Amino acid sequence: MYIKQIIIQGFKSYKEQTVIEPFSPKHNVIVGRNGSGKSNFFAAIRFVLSDAYTQMGREERNALLHEGTGAAVMSAFVEIIFDNSDDRFPTGKPELVLRRTIGMKKDEYSLDRKNATKSDVMNLLESAGFSRSNPYYIVPQGRVTALTNMKDAERLNLLKEVAGTQVYEARRTESLKIMNETNNKREKIDELLDYIKERLAELEEEKEELRDYQDKDKERRCLQYTIDHREQVAITNELDNLDEQRQTGVDDTDDSSERFIQGEKDLAEIDAQISQLKQQVEFLKVDKRQLEDERKEKAKTKAKVELEVKSLSDGQSAAQQAKSHYESEMDKVQTSIREHEEELAELTPEYTARLQQEASSKSELDSAEGTRQRLYAKQGRNAQFRNKRERDEWLREAINSSYPDLAKVKAVRVQTTEDITQLESDIADTEAEITEIQEQLDGRADSNEAIQKDIQDGKAQRDKLNDERKELWREDAKLDSVMSNAQTELRHAEQELSHTMDQNTSRGLAAVRRIKREYNLDGVFGTLAELMEVNERYRKAIEVTAGNSLFHCVVDNDDTATKVIEILQARKAGRITFMPLNRLRPKNANVPKANDSIPMIEKIQFDSKYEKAFQQVFGQTIICPSLTIAGQYARSHGVNGVTMDGDRSDKKGAFTGGSLDNRHSRLQAVRNVTKWRDECDSHKARSVQIKRTLERKDQEITQAVGSLQKVEQRRMQQEKSYGPLRQELRSKMASLDNKKDTLDKKQQAKSNIEANFKSLTDQQNEHEAEIASEFKKALTRDEETQLENLSSTSQNLRRQLSELTSSRSELESRKTILEIELRENLRPRLDQLKSQEFDSQNSSTRGTIKQSQQELKRINKSVEEVERKLQETDSSIDSATTNITDLNQRHTEVLSTQSEIAKSIEKAQKRMEKSIQKRRILTKQAAEVVIKIRDLGILPHGALEKYEKTKSDAIVKRLHKVNEALKKYGHVNKKAFEQYNNFTNQRDTLEKRRGELDEGQASIEELINVLDQRKDEAIERTFKQVSREFANVFEKLVPAGRGRLVIQRKADKQAAEEEESDEERRESVENYTGVGISVSFNSKHDDQQRIQQLSGGQKSLCALALVFAIQQCDPAPFYLFDEIDANLDAQYRTAVANMLKSISDKGSDSDNPLGGGQFICTTFRPEMLLVAEKCYGVRYLGNKSSSVVVVGKDEALKFVEGEKQ
């Protein structure tokens, strides 16, 4: 096992985490300048492994933390990783990680990253060979010097410490302490035994006197018991008689009470009926006022409609005459139009046929004339030109000159065709528009009827919504009256409830309700009375049991209670007792399980989350059939008993009873308040709902009126749009006629253009054909024949065209007359008549007598309905008034009966109060007798039978004599027997204890002797081992010299330098005064010198030899040396370095007397570097920070040489 690696952070000069490269298992040397942090490195290892840093205060821990500029270091740790390949640590792992962490307020250890205690760590280190008695496996700076300057006595103490005598000394000291305590206990026991023996002698005499006293006292108690028992029987009989009388009176009172309660219920029911009837009368009066107002409104509307119907009836005859004249004129115009249109329909096809024939004839005539003209021209040209060439040139020039004319004709023809197409399209569109307008005009009657129906439907919907709103107004008015009555009843109920409690509680409860609403406190649940439901049969018992607790307020926790109390205090709004559910701890009651007892908590209905509060108040109470049974259970089970009538037996013995006023019940008052409060809340909610419904109804009425206005506007717009439509229709028809005329003209022009185009084309064709023919001075025979035929044909065609034109003109003239008549006269007249018809229809629509009559019928029906409701309301008011009178009379009769019953109950209560008072006295006497009997204690067997037949006077006299005799024993020790037994037991116990102490003292003395012997043996053995190893080590370090350890004794103090044989028999270790060192550096035979006579380097060498010898006696797995060669000469430094190398290299060699181990050393000398396995350098980084790095041997030697210079 060896130290494998060390990690430091925040410890002294190692601020940042310093991870040191793994150490060699052999010899490691650390170099560095003074102040660089070498000693802090060794201090970090001691911080983890040794006891040097234990029980540190806050300032001491703070001193171990790094101090420098920058962020403050709040904690530090040192972690050592051990190689455990040899399983020296019993962990079963190849490595062991040991860490110690320190901070301002903490000091913790961890093993393998798990928290551990300091004792666990130290025990683990001891199991691996780290002995607390040998502190020399870590040798810091100065320890060699301290060992060098150590006196002989101090050196002896060191050997004792190495020998482990501290354990023996601690056990010996503890044993001596125990033995001293044992001696003190023995002395006290002896004193107590002497006192007990004296006291036992006195108690022997007191025992005889006590026996005589006890005999007399038994007789006294028997006599007293007989007297008390007879008194108890008499009192019990008297109580039984009172109970029997009381039970009879109770039965009578119960009957009266039941009749009184029933009377109160009847009165309450009558009052409720009267109140209900009065409220009903108020509702009916409200309905009556509203119906009367509605009747007045209906009467006004009826008069208005009747006036309108009369006005319409007067104007109906004049309208009928105008309508007849209008229809006659309309028939005439429509007949004339129909005749003209029929004639025009017959004439138009004939006219069209004649027109086509005329066009065809004219075309043929033009063609013949053209051909004839061209033949004449050709005939003239043949005489004009001399040869074919001149003729052809002139023809070509004529052809060329005709092209522009032909192109112009084509263009005109195309434009004319396009104009005709556009006109035909416009005519079709205009005809469609005219048809649409005509349809609109024709459908206006249906549209008027639909609009009129929409108007009627809108008015009906508006009237329906108005009626619904009136019903809501009526219900709202009724609800206001109901709410007013409920609020009055609520105030009355709250006043009655406030009379059942004090003023502060009443004000507090009202304030708590306001605070709950204002602060939205869900944790305030209400009072106990509000949170439970109780059967009327158990009401009295529960009220008596709860008392003022009925008005305790239940809350969820004490925070809510505190908050409400603070607000109450701030507002000065009364006082309330709160029951926080999180703080209530109700006790479990010993409730009897019997047929004559009922746990009160079982007869109360409440939410399970309030169970703690109800258990707190009612959990300790049972309901019993009688007060006697209640008292028995109160004494036997420690519970409170209460009867159905409210008589109560307290578990402490008190009885409470008497008559209760049923008219002032707290629970009933709470129920009334809750009832009227709930009713007010429901009425308020309904009122809010009605108001919201009224708002929605107002919106619906507004929407209905708006829709009706829109329909009216649509009707007015339709009426106003009739004239423009007629005007537009006339304009469209005029435009259509104009377009048709234009189309006729365009078509005529197109015919002329076609003829002209054909003429030009034929002329060109003729010229081209003439160019292709031979040149001749005259026409050919065929051409001449054709010319002759064309002349006769042209004449015939001209005559035929003239005839066709004449007949077409006649037809066209008639057609034009008909069209003008229709367009200018008949159709405008028809349009004018239709316009008058529409105006007449609109005026009749606005005020038709039929609609007015329907409206009048509806109003009459509504008026009849209102009258019927008024009659029913009057009848209901009369009936309710009669019932109220009957109920008032009945109320007076019941009230008189109640007064008589109350007087009888009052008399019975007075009798019962006297009976209860007498019972209370007798009960008190009975309790006193019971106490007397109980004070007599346990009586002898047959105490009652002994004096059963003796008269009371004789018993009293005998008791007097016995009491006189007992006066002689006024100073008797009544505990003599008990004291005698106690002292006897104490004596036996003390004698036994003294024997145990004697045995313990002998054992302790034997243990002390054994410990002294073992301590002496350990010191002798250790001295021999250390002395032998010191000689061997010194011989290795100084081969030419010799050294040994010398024991100093008291006897030979003056001859300390005299040699002594190791085999010489020694005296007791107690005679040892010190351990000296005697050495010779030059010869093994010269006289040896004591350590005080040596130089500084020699002293240091002797001290190191002693350290090595101690380590050999108690070897460790590794060693830490901090500049142990600082004071040695060069030759001794070399010897020490070679020894370290030999130990570390040959640790497994059995011939090596020192065994093996790992060495970590610091030095400023080169000798130790030369034999080192691995070298490290400590560097100062500034800001009081250090680091440790691996360096080469040459670099380390160079550093050491530099330090020398």
CSV table of C-alpha atoms in Angstrom, one decimal, residues 115 127 140 228 288 329 416 531 538-539 693 714 755 774 877 888 895 949 1113 1162 1188:
chain,number,residue,atom,x,y,z
A,115,ASN,CA,-19.6,10.3,3.9
A,127,SER,CA,-6.2,-1.4,10.6
A,140,PRO,CA,7.6,17.7,9.7
A,228,ASP,CA,-74.5,5.6,57.2
A,288,LYS,CA,-105.9,44.9,-11.1
A,329,GLU,CA,-111.8,52.9,-70.4
A,416,THR,CA,-72.7,48.9,-92.5
A,531,LEU,CA,-74.2,23.6,9.6
A,538,TYR,CA,-84.2,16.0,19.8
A,539,ARG,CA,-84.1,19.8,19.4
A,693,THR,CA,-85.1,39.0,-19.6
A,714,ARG,CA,-89.5,49.0,-48.7
A,755,ALA,CA,-75.8,46.4,-105.8
A,774,GLU,CA,-59.5,40.0,-129.9
A,877,ILE,CA,-109.6,39.6,-4.0
A,888,ASN,CA,-107.9,36.0,12.0
A,895,LEU,CA,-104.3,32.3,21.0
A,949,LYS,CA,-80.9,-6.2,64.2
A,1113,CYS,CA,9.5,-1.3,15.9
A,1162,THR,CA,11.5,17.5,0.8
A,1188,VAL,CA,3.0,20.9,-7.6
